[in-house]
Short mmCIF file of C-alpha atoms in Angstrom, two decimals:
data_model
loop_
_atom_site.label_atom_id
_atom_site.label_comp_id
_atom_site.label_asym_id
_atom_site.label_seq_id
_atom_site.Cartn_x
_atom_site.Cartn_y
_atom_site.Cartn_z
CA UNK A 1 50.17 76.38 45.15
CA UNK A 2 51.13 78.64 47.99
CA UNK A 3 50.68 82.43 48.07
CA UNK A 4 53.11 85.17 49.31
CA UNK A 5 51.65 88.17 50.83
CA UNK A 6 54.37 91.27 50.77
CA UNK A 7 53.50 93.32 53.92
CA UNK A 8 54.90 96.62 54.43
CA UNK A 9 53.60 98.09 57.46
CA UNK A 10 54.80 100.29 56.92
CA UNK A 11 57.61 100.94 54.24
CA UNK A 12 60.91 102.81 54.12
CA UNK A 13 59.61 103.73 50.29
CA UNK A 14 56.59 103.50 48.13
CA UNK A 15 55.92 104.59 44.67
CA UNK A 16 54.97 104.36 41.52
CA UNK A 17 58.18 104.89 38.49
CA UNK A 18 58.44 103.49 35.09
CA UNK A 19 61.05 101.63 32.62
CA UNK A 20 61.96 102.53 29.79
CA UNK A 21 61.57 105.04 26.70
CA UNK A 22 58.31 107.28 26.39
CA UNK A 23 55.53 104.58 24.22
CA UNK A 24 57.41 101.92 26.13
CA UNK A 25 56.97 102.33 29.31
CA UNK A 26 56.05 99.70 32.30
CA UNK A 27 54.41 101.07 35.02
CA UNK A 28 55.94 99.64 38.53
CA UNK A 29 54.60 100.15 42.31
CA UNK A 30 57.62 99.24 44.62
CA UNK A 31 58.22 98.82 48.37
CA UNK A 32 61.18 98.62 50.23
CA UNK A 33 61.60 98.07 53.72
CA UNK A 34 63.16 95.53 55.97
CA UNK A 35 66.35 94.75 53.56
CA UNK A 36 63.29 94.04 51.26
CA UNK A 37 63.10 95.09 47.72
CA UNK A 38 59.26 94.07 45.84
CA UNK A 39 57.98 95.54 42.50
CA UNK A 40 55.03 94.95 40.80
CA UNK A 41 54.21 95.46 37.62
CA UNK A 42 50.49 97.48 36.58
CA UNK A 43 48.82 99.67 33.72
CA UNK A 44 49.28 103.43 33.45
CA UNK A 45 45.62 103.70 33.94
CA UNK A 46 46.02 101.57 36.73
CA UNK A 47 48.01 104.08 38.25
CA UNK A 48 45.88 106.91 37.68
CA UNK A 49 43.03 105.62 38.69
CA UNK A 50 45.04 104.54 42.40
CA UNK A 51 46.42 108.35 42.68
CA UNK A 52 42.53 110.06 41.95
CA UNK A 53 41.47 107.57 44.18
CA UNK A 54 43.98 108.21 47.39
CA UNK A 55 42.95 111.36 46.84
CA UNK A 56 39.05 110.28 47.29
CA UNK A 57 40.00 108.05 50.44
CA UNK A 58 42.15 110.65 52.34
CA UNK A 59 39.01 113.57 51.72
CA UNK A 60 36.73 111.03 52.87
CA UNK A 61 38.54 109.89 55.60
CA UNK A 62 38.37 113.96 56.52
CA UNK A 63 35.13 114.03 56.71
CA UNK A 64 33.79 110.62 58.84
CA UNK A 65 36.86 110.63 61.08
CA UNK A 66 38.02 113.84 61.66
CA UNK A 67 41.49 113.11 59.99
CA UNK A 68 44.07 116.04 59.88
CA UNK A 69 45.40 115.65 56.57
CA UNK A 70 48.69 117.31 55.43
CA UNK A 71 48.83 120.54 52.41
CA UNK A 72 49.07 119.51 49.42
CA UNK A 73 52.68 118.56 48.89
CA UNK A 74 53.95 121.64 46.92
CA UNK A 75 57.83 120.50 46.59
CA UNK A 76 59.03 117.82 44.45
CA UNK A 77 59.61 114.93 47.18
CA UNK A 78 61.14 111.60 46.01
CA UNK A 79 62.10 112.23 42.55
CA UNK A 80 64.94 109.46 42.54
CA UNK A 81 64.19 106.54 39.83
CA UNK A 82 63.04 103.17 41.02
CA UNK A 83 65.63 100.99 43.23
CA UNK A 84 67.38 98.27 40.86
CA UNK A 85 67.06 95.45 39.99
CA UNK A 86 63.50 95.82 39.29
CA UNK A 87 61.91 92.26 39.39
CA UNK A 88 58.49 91.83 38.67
CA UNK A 89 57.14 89.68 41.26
CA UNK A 90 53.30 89.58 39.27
CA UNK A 91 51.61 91.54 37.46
CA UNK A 92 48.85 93.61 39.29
CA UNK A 93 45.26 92.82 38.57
CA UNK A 94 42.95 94.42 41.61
CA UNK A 95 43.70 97.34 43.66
CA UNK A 96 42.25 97.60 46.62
CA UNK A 97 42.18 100.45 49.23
CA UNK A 98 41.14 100.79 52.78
CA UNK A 99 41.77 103.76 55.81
CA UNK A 100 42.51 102.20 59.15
CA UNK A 101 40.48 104.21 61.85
CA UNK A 102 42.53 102.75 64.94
CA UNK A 103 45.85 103.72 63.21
CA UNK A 104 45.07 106.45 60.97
CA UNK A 105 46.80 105.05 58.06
CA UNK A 106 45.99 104.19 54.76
CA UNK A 107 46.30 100.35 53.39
CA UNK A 108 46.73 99.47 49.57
CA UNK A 109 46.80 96.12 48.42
CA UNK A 110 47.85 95.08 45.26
CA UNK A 111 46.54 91.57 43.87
CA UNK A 112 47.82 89.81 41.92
CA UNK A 113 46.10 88.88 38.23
CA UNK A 114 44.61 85.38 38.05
CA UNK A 115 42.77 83.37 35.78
CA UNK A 116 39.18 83.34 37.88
CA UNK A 117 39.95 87.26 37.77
CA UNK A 118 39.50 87.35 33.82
CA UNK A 119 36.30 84.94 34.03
CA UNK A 120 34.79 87.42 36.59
CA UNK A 121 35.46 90.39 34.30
CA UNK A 122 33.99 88.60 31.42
CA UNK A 123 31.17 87.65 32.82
CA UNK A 124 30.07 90.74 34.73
CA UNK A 125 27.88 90.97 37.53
CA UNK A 126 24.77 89.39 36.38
CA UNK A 127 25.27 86.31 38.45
CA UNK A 128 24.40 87.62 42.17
CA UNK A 129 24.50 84.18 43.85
CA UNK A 130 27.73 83.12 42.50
CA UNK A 131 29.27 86.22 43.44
CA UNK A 132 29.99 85.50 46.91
CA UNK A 133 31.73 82.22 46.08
CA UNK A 134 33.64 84.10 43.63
CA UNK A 135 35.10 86.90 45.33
CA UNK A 136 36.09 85.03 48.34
CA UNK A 137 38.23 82.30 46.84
CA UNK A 138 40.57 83.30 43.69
CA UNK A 139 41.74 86.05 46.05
CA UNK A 140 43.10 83.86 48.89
CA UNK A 141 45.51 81.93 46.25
CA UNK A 142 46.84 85.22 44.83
CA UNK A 143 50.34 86.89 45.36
CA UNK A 144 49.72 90.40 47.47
CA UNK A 145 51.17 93.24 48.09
CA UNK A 146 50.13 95.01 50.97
CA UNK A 147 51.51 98.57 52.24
CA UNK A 148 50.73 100.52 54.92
CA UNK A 149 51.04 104.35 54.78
CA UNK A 150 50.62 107.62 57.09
CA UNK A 151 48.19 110.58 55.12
CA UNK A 152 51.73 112.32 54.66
CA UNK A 153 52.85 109.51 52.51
CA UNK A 154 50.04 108.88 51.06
CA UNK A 155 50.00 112.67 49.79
CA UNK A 156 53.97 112.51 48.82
CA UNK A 157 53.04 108.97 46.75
CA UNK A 158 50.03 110.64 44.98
CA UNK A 159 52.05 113.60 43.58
CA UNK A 160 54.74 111.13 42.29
CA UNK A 161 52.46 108.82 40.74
CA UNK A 162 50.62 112.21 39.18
CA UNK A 163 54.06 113.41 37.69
CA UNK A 164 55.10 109.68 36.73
CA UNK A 165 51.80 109.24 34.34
CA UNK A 166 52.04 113.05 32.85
CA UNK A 167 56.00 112.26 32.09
CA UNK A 168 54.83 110.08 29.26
CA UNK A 169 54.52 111.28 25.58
CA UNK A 170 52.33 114.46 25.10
CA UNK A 171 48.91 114.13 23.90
CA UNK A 172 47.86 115.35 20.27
CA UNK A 173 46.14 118.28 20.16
CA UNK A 174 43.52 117.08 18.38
CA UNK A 175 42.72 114.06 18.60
CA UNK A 176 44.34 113.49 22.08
CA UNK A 177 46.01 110.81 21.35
CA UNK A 178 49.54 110.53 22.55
CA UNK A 179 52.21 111.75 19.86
CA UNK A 180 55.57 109.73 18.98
CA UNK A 181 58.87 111.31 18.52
CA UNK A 182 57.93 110.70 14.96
CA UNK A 183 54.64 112.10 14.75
CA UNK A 184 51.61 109.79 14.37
CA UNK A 185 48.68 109.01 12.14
CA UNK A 186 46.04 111.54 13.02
CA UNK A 187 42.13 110.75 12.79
CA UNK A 188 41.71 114.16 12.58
CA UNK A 189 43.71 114.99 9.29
CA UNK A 190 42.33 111.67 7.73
CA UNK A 191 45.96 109.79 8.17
CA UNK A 192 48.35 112.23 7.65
CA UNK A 193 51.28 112.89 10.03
CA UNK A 194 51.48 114.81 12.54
#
């Protein structure tokens, strides 16, 4: 089975946006570029987790290289909702992240969930000599998505994705855990609503 690799190098637009109500949401990162249009669907926490660590690779970047990275973006930006149709090529199981010294630019790729990708997670990393083997070939048969970004749009796309996580229900106050239009079942006062 063949393997299509998205490349945006780099993009007209790139973020992270959502569909549908509040408790229902599904999490999208989507390129455009070229007369292109690719979305891929990912986790909330899968999102987070890509913004906090932007943030790690652009500071670090700082400090080996001698990047000059732009303010923190302090206006809105690109508040417009994701491009339609939104297709879900895959579904996004590994992130990866890299900064390209001889460019300056910052490269995400998005891979694609397999099976060999669940097997790996199960079993851990316990197996050292297998790991090798592993890593190497479930990747290569994977859909990609790869995107290639200046520090400025790297800072713009981690402020969206920030404001596109915290849009979602508000947490409980306390037991944290998010609250429906309804009110939920809180822990905290042994099942009653909230």
């Amino acid at each position: 089975m063949t393997h299509q690799v998205h490349a945006f190098e780099p993009p007209e637009r790139f973020v992270a946006g959502t569909v549908g109500p509040p408790g229902e949401r599904t999490f999208f990162l989507q390129a455009r570029g070229g007369g292109r249009l690719v979305s891929v669907a990912l986790e909330k926490v899968q999102v987070s987790l890509l913004a906090e660590k932007l943030e790690e690779l652009l500071t670090e970047a700082q400090r080996r290289f001698g990047v000059q990275l732009p303010e923190a973006v302090a206006s809105v930006g690109d508040n417009d909702p994701l491009d339609t149709p939104v297709d879900e090529e895959f579904r996004v199981g590994t992130l990866g992240l890299a900064f390209d010294v001889d460019t300056a630019t910052v490269v995400i790729e998005a891979i694609a969930a397999g099976e060999a990708e669940a097997e790996v997670e199960l079993g851990g990393d316990e197996d050292d000599d297998d790991d090798e083997d592993d890593d190497e070939e479930p990747d290569e048969d994977l859909d990609r998505l790869r995107v290639r970004l200046t520090p400025e749009a790297t800072r713009e796309f981690i402020e969206r994705a920030r404001r596109v996580v915290n849009a979602g229900r508000p947490p409980c106050p306390l037991c944290g855990q998010p609250l429906d239009p309804a009110g939920h079942l809180c822990p905290r006062h042994n099942g009653y609503h909230r």
